[in-house]
PDB file of C-alpha atoms in Angstrom:
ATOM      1  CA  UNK G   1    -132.122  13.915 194.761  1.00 48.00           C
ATOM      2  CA  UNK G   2    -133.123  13.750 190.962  1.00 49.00           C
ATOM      3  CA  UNK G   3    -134.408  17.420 191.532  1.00 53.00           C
ATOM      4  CA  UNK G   4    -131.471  18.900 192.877  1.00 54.00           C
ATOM      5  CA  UNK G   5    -129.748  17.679 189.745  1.00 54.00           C
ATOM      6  CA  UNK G   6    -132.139  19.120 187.655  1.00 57.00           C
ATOM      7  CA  UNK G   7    -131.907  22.591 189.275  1.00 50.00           C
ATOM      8  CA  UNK G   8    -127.989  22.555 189.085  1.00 63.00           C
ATOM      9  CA  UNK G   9    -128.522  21.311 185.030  1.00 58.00           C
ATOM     10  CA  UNK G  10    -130.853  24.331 184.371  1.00 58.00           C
ATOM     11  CA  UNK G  11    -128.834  26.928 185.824  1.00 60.00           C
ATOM     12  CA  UNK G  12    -125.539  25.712 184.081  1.00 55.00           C
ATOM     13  CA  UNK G  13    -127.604  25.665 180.679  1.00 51.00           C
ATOM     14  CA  UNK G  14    -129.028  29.041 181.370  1.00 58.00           C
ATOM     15  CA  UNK G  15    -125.741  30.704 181.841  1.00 55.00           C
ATOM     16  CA  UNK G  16    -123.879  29.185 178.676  1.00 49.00           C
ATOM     17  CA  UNK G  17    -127.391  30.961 176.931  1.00 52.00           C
ATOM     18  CA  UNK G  18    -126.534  34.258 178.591  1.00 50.00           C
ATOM     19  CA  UNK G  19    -122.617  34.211 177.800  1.00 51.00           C
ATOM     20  CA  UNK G  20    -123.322  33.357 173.937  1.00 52.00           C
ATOM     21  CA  UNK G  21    -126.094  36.353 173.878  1.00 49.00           C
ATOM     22  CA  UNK G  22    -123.896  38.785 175.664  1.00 48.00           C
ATOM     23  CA  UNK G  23    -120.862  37.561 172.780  1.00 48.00           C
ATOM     24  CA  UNK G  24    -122.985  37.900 169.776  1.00 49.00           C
ATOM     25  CA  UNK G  25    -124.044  41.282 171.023  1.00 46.00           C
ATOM     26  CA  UNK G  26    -120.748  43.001 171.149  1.00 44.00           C
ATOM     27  CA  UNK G  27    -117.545  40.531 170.101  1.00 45.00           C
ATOM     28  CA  UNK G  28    -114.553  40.348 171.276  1.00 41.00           C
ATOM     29  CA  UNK G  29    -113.243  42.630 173.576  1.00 43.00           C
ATOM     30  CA  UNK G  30    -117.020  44.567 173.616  1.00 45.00           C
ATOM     31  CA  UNK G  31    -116.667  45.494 169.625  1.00 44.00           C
ATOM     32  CA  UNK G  32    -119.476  44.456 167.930  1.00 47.00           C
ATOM     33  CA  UNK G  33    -118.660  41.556 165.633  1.00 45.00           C
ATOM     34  CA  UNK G  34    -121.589  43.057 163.115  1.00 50.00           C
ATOM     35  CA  UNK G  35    -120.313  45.699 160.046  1.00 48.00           C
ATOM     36  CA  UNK G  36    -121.182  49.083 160.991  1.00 47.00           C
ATOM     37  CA  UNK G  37    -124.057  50.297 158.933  1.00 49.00           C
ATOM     38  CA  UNK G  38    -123.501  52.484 156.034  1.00 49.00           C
ATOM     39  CA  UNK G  39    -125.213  55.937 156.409  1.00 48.00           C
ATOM     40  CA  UNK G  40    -127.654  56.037 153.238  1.00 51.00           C
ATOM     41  CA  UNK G  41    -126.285  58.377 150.633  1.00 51.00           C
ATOM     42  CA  UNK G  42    -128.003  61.676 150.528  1.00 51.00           C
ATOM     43  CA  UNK G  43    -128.801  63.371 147.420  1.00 51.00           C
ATOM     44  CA  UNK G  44    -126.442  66.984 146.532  1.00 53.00           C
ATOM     45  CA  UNK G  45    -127.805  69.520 147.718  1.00 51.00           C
ATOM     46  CA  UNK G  46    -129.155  72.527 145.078  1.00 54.00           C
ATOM     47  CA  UNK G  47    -126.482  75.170 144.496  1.00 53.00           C
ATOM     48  CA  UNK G  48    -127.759  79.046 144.809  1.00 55.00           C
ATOM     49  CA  UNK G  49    -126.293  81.096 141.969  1.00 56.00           C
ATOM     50  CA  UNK G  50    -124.423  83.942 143.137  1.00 57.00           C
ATOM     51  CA  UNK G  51    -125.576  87.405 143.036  1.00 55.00           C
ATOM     52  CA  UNK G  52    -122.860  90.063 141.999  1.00 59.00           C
ATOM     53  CA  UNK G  53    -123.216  93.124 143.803  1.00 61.00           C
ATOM     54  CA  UNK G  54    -123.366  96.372 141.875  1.00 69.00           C
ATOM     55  CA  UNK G  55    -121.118  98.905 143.450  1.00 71.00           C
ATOM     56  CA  UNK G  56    -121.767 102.098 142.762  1.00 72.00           C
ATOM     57  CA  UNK G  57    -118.639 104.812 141.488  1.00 75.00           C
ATOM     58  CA  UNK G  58    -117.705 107.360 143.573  1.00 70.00           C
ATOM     59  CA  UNK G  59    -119.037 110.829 143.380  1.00 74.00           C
ATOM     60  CA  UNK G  60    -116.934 113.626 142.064  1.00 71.00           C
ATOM     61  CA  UNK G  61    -116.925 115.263 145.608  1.00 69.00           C
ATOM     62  CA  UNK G  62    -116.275 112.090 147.039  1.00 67.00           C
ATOM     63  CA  UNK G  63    -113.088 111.691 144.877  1.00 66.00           C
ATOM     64  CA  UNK G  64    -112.418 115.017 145.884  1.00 62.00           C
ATOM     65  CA  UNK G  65    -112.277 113.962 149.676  1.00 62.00           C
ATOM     66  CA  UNK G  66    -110.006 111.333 149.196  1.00 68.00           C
ATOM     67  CA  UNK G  67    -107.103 112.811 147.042  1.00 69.00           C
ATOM     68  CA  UNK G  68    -104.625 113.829 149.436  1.00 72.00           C
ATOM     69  CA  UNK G  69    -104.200 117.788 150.461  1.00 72.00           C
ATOM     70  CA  UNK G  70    -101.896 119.807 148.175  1.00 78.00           C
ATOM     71  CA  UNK G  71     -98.812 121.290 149.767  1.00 79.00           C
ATOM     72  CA  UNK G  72     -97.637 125.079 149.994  1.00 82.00           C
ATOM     73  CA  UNK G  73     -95.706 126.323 147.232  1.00 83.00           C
ATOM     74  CA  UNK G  74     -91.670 125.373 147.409  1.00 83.00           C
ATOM     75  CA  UNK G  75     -90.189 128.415 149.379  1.00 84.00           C
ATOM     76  CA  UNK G  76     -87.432 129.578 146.911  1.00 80.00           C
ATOM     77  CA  UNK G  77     -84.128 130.169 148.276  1.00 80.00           C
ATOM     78  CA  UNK G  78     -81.841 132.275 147.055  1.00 79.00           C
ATOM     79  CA  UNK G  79     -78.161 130.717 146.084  1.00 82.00           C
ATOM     80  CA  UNK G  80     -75.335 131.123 148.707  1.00 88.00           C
ATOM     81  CA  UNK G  81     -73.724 134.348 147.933  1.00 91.00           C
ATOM     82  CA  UNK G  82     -69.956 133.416 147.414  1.00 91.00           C
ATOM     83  CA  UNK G  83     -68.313 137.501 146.667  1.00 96.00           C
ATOM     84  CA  UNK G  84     -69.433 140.679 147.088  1.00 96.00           C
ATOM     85  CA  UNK G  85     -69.694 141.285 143.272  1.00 98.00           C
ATOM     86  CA  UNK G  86     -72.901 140.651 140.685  1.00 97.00           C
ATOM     87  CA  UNK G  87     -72.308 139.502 137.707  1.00 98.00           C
ATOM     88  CA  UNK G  88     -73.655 139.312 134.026  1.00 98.00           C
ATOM     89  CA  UNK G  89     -73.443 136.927 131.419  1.00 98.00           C
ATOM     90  CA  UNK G  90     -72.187 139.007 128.657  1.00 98.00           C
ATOM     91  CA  UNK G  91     -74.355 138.468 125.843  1.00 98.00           C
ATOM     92  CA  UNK G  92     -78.517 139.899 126.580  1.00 96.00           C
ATOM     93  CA  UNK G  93     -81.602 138.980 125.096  1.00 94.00           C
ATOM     94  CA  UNK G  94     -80.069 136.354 122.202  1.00 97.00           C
ATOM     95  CA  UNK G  95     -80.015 132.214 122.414  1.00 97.00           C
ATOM     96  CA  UNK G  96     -76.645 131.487 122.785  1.00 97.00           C
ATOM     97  CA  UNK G  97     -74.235 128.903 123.170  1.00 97.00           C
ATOM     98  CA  UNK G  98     -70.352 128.176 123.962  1.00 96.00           C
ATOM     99  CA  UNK G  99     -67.695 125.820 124.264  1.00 89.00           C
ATOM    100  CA  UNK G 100     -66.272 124.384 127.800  1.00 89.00           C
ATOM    101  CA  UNK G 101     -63.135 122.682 126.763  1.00 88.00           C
ATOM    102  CA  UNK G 102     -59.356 124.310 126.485  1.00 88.00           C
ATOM    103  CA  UNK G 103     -58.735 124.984 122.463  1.00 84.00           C
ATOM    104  CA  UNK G 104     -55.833 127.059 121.889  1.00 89.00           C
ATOM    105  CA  UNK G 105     -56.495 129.797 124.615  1.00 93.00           C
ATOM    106  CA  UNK G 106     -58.357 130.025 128.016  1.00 95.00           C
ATOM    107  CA  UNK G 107     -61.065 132.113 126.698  1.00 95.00           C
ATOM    108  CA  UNK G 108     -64.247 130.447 124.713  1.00 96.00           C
ATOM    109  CA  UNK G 109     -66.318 131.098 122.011  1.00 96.00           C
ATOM    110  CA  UNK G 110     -69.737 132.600 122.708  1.00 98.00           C
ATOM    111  CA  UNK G 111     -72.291 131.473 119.520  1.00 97.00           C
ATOM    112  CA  UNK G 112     -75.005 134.312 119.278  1.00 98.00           C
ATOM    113  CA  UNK G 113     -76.779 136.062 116.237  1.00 98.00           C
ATOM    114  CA  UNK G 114     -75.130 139.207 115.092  1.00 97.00           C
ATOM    115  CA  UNK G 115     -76.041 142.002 116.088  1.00 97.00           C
ATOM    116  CA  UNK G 116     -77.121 140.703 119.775  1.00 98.00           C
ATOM    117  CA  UNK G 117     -75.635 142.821 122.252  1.00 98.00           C
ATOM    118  CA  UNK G 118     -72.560 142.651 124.431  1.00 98.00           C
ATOM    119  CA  UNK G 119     -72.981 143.752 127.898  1.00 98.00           C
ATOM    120  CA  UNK G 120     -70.467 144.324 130.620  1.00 98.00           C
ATOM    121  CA  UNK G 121     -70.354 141.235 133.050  1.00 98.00           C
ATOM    122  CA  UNK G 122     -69.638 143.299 135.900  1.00 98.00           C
ATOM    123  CA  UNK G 123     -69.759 146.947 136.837  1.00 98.00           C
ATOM    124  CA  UNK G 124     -66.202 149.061 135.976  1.00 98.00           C
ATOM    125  CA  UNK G 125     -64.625 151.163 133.921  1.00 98.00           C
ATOM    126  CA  UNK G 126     -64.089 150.799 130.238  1.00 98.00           C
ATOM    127  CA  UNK G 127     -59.917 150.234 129.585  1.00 98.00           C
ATOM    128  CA  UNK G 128     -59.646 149.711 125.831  1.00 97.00           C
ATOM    129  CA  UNK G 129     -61.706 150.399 122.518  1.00 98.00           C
ATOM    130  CA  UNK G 130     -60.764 149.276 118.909  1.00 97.00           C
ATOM    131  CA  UNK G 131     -63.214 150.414 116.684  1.00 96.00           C
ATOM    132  CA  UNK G 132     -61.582 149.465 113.656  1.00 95.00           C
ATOM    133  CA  UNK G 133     -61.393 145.775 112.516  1.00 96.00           C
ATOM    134  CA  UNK G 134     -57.678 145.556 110.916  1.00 94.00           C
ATOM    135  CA  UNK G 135     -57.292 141.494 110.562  1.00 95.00           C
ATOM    136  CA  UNK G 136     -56.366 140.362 107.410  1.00 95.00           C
ATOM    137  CA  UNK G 137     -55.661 136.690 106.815  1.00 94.00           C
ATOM    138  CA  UNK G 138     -52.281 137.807 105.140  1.00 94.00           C
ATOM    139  CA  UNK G 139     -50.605 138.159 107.911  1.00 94.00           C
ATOM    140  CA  UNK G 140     -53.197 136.765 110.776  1.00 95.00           C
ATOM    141  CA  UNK G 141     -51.668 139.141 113.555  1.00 94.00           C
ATOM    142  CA  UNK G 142     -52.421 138.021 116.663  1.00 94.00           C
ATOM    143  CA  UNK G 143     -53.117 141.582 118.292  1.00 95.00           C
ATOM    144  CA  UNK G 144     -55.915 141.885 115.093  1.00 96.00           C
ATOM    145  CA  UNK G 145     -57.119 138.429 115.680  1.00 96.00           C
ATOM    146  CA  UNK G 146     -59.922 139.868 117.889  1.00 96.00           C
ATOM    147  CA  UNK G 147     -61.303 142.829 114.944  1.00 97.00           C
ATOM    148  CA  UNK G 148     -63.436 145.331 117.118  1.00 98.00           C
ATOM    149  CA  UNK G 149     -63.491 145.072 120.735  1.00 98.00           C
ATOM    150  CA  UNK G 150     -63.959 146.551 123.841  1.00 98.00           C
ATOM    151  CA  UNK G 151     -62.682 145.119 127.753  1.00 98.00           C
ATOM    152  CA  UNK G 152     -63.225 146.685 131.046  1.00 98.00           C
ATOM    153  CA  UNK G 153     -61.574 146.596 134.470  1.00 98.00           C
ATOM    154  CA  UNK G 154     -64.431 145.320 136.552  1.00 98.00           C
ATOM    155  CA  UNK G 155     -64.755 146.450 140.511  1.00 98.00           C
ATOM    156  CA  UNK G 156     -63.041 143.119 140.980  1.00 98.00           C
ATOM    157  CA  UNK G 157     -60.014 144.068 139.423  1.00 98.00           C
ATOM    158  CA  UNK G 158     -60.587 141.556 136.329  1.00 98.00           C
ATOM    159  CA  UNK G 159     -60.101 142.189 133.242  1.00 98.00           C
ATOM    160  CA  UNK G 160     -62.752 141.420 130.957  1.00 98.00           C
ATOM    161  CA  UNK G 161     -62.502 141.510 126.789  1.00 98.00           C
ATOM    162  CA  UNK G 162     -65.411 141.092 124.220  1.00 98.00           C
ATOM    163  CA  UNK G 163     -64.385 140.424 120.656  1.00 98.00           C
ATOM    164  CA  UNK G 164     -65.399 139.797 117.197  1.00 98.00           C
ATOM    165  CA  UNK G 165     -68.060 143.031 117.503  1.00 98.00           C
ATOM    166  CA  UNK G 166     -69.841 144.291 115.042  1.00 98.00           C
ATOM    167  CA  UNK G 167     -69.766 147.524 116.146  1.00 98.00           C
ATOM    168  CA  UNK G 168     -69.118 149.545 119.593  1.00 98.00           C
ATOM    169  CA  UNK G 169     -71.570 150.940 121.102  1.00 98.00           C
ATOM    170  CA  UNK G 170     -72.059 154.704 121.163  1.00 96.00           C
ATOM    171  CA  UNK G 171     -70.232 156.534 124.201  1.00 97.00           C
ATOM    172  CA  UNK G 172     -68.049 153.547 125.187  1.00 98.00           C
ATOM    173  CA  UNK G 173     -65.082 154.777 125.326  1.00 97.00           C
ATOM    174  CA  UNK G 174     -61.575 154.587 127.573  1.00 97.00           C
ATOM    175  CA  UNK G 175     -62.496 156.130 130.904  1.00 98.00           C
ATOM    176  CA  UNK G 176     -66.288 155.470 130.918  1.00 98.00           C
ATOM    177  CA  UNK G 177     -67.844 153.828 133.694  1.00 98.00           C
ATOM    178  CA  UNK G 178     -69.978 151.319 132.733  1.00 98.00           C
ATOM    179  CA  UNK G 179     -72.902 149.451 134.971  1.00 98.00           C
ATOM    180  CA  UNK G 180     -73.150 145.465 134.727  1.00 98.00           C
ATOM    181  CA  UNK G 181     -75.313 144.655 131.908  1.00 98.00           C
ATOM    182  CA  UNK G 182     -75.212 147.817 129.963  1.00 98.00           C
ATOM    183  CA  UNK G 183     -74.733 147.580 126.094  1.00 98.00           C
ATOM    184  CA  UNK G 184     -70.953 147.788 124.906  1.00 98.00           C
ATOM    185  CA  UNK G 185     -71.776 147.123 121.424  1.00 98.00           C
ATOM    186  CA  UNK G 186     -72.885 144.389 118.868  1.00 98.00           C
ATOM    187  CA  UNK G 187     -71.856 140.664 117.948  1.00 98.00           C
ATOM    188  CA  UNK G 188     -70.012 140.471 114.845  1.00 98.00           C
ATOM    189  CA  UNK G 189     -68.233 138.846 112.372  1.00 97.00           C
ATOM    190  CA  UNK G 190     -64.844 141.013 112.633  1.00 98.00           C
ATOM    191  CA  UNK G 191     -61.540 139.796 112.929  1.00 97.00           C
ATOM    192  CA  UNK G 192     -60.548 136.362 112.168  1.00 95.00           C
ATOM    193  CA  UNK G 193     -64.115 135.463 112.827  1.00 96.00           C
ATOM    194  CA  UNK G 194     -64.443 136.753 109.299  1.00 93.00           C
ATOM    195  CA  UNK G 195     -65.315 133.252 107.831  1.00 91.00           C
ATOM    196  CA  UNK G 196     -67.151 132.094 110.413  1.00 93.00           C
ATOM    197  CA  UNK G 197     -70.464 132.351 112.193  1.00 93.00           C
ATOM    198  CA  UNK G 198     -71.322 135.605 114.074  1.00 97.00           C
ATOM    199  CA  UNK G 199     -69.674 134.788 117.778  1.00 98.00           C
ATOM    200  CA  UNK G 200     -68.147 136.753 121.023  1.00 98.00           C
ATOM    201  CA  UNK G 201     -64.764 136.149 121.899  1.00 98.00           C
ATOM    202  CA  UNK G 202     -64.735 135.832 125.461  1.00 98.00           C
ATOM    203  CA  UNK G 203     -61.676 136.704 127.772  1.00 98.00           C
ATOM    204  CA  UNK G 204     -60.828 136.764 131.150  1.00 98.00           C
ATOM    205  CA  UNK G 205     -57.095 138.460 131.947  1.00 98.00           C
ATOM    206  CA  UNK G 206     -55.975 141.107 134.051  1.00 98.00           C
ATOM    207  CA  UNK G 207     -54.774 144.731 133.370  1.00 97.00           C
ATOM    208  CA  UNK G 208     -51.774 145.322 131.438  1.00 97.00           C
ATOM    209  CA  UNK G 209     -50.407 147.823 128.872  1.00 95.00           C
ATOM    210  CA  UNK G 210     -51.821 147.555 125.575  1.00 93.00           C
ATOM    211  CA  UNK G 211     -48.356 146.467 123.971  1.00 95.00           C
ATOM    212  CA  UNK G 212     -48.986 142.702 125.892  1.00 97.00           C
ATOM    213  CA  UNK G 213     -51.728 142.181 123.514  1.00 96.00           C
ATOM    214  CA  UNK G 214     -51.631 138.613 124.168  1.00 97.00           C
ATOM    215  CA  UNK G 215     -52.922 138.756 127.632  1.00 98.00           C
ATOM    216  CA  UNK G 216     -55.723 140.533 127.077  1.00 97.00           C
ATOM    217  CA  UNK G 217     -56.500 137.272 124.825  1.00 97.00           C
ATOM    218  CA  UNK G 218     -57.003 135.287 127.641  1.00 97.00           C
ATOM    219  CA  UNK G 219     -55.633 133.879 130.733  1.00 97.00           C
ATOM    220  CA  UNK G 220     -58.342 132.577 132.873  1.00 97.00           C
ATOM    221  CA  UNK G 221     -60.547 129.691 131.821  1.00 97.00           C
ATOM    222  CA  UNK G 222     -64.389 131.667 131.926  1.00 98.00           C
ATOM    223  CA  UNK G 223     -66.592 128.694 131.139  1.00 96.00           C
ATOM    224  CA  UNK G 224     -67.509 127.657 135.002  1.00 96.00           C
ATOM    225  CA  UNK G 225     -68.400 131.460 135.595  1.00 98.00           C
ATOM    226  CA  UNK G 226     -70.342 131.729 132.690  1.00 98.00           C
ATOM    227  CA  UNK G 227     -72.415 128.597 133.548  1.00 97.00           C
ATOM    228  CA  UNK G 228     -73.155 130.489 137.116  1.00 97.00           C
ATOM    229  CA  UNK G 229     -74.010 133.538 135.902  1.00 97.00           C
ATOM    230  CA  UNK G 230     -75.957 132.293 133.352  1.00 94.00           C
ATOM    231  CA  UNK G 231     -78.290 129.833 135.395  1.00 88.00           C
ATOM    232  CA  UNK G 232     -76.663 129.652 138.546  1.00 84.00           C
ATOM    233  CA  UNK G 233     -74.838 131.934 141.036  1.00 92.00           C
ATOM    234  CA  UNK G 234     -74.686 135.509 139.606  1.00 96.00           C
ATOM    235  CA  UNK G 235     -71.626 136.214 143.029  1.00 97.00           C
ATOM    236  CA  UNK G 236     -69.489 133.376 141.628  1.00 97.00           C
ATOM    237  CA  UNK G 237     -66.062 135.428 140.751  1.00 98.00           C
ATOM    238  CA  UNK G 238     -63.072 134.813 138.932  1.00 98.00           C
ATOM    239  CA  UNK G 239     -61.334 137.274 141.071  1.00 98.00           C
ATOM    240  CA  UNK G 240     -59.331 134.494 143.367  1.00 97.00           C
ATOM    241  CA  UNK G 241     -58.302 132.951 140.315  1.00 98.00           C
ATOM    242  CA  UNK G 242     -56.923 135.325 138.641  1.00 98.00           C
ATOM    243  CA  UNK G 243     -55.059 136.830 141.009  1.00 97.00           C
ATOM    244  CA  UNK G 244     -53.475 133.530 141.790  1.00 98.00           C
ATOM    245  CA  UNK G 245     -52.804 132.861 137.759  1.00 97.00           C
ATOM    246  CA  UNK G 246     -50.814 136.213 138.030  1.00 98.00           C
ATOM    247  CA  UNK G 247     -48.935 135.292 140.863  1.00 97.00           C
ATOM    248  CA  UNK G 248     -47.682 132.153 139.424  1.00 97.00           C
ATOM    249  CA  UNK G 249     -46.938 134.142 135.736  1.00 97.00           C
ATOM    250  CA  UNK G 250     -45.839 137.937 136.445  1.00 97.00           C
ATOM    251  CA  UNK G 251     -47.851 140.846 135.657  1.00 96.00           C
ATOM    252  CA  UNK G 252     -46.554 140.389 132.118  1.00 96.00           C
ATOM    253  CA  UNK G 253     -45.607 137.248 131.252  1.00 96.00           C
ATOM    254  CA  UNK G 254     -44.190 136.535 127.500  1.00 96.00           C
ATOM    255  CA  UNK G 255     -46.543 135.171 124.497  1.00 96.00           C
ATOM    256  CA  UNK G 256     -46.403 131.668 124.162  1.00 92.00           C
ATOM    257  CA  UNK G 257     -49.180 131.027 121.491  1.00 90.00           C
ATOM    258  CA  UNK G 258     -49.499 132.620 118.183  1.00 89.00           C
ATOM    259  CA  UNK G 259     -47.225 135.168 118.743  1.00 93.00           C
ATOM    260  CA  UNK G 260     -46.087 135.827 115.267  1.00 90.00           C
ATOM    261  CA  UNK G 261     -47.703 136.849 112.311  1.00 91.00           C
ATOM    262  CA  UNK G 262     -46.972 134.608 109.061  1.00 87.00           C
ATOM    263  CA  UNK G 263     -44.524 136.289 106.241  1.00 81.00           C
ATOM    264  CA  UNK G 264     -46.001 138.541 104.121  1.00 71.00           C
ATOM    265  CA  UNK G 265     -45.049 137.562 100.554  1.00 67.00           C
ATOM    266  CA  UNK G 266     -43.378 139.427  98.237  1.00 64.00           C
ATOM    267  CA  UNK G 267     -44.955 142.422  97.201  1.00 58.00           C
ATOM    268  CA  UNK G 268     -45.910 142.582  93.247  1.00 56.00           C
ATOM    269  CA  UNK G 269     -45.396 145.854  91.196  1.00 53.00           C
ATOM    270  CA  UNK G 270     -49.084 146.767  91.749  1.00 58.00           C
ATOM    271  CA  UNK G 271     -49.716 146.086  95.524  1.00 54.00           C
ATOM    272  CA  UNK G 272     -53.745 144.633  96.191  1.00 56.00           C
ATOM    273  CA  UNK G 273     -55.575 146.727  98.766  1.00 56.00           C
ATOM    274  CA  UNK G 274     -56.380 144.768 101.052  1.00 52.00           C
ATOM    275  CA  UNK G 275     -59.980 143.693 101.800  1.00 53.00           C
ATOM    276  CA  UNK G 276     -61.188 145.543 104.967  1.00 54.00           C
ATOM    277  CA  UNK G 277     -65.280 146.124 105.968  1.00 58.00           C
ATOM    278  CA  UNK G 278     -66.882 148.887 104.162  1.00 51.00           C
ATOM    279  CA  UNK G 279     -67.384 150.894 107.342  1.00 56.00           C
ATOM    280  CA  UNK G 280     -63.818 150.801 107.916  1.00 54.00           C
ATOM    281  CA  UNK G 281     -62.682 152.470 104.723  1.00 47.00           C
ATOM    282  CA  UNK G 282     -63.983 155.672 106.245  1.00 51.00           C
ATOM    283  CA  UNK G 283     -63.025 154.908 109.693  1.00 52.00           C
ATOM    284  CA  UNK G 284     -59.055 155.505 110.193  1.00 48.00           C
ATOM    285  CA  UNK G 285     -59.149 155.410 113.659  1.00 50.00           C
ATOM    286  CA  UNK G 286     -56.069 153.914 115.718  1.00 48.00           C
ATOM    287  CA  UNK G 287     -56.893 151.699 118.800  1.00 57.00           C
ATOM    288  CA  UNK G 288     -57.580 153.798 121.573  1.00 56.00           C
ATOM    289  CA  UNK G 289     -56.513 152.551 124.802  1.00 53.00           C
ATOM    290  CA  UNK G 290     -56.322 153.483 128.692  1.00 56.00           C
ATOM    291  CA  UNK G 291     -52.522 152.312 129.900  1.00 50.00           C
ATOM    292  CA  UNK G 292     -52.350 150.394 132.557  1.00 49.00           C
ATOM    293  CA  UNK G 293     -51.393 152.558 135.701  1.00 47.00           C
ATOM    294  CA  UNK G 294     -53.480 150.840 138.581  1.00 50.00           C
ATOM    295  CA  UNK G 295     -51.936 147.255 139.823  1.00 49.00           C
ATOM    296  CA  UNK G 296     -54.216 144.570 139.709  1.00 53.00           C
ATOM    297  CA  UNK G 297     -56.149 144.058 142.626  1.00 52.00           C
ATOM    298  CA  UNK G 298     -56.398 147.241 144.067  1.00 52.00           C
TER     299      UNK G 298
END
């Protein structure tokens, strides 16, 4: 009886012994109730210097390889050809330059050294030649205004005029086909340029008798042509223009800008000569001109 007791005793004891080991072993909910352990520190470990790499440069030839391939030459094409005429800028073999804005006339002012030549723009035939400069600031006549010059009726029916010459060039004369680009004579001083740097007066017109001096002055505005012929499109013509200026004014229309020459004062008892270019006090020859007998534009 007392040993039956004893066995039930022990075995109650025994499993309140394993309950309390199995509790201190992992606490509540099986997490251990003791602090995790703290992994021992370790010491840093020792840092390798680092080693800089020595590159070598390239090799000439291997520059060489990698610059990129050089293209062809450009191919050079030639400007669209916009008339059946060639043209010249009239002044050869000098530095020049001239103005691009309306003054008192469509024509402009062609800045060159004297003595540089004068060239037909454009192949035709020679239409009027003054060889004699008779401007005087006296009077200031606009058909003298110009001193020497020489125009031609180019293949295109315009009328070109160079003024202000020096001299005209031997041969040219009223008649005489000329070639574009050949000499018609030399940038001057003459006329009312007198005072002023050596220049061309440049015209663009179309044909008339010589008695409408003041068309021959200038009618057209040449500035865009000359910029073409100079550097850009040597076909560029003033034909279409001019033609279409004529239809709007006549064939002759009347002068509108200075037209008159100023009053000549009152002569004194012992008249001045007037001053006139040494070559022209041997030279007495009139303005020789080719009248007008073709219509313009054919």
């Amino acid at each position: 009886m007392q040993s039956g007791h004893f066995v039930r005793w022990a075995a109650v004891v025994g499993a309140v012994l394993l309950t309390g080991a199995c509790a201190q072993a992992t606490g509540v909910a099986g997490v251990s109730a003791q602090s995790p352990s703290t992994a021992p520190a370790t010491s840093t470990p020792d840092t390798t210097p680092a080693v800089t790499a020595t590159i070598p440069s390239p090799s000439p030839s291997q520059q060489a390889a990698e610059q990129p391939p050089k293209g062809d030459d450009p191919v050079k094409v030639p400007p669209p050809k916009l008339s059946k005429f060639t043209y010249a800028f009239p002044v050869k073999g000098c530095a020049t330059t001239y103005q691009r804005s309306l003054l008192v006339l469509p024509k402009t002012t062609i800045w060159a050294a004297q003595g540089c030549s004068f060239v037909a723009p454009i192949d035709g035939v020679v239409d009027e030649v003054n060889i004699k400069n008779r401007w005087a600031p006296s009077t200031d006549k606009g058909a003298d205004r110009e001193g020497r010059f020489v125009t031609i009726i180019g293949d295109d029916g315009v009328r070109y005029l160079g003024g202000h010459l020096d001299s005209v060039a031997e041969g040219v004369r009223p008649g005489v086909r000329v070639k574009a680009g050949q000499v018609l004579g030399r940038v001057g001083r003459s006329g009312n340029a007198r005072d002023t740097g050596s220049n061309l007066y440049f015209a663009i017109s179309w044909k008339t008798a010589p008695a409408y001096w003041w068309v021959r002055r200038g009618m057209v505005e040449p500035w865009d042509y000359l910029d073409a012929w100079l550097s850009g499109n040597r076909t560029l013509s003033p034909r279409k223009e001019t033609l279409a200026m004529r239809g709007r004014l006549g064939e002759t229309p009347g002068c509108v800008v200075q037209c008159k020459p100023k009053k000549v004062p009152q002569a004194s008892k012992k008249p001045r000569k007037p001053q006139t270019d040494e070559k022209d006090e041997k030279d007495d020859s009139p303005i020789t001109a080719n009248p007008s007998t073709t219509p313009f534009g054919q």
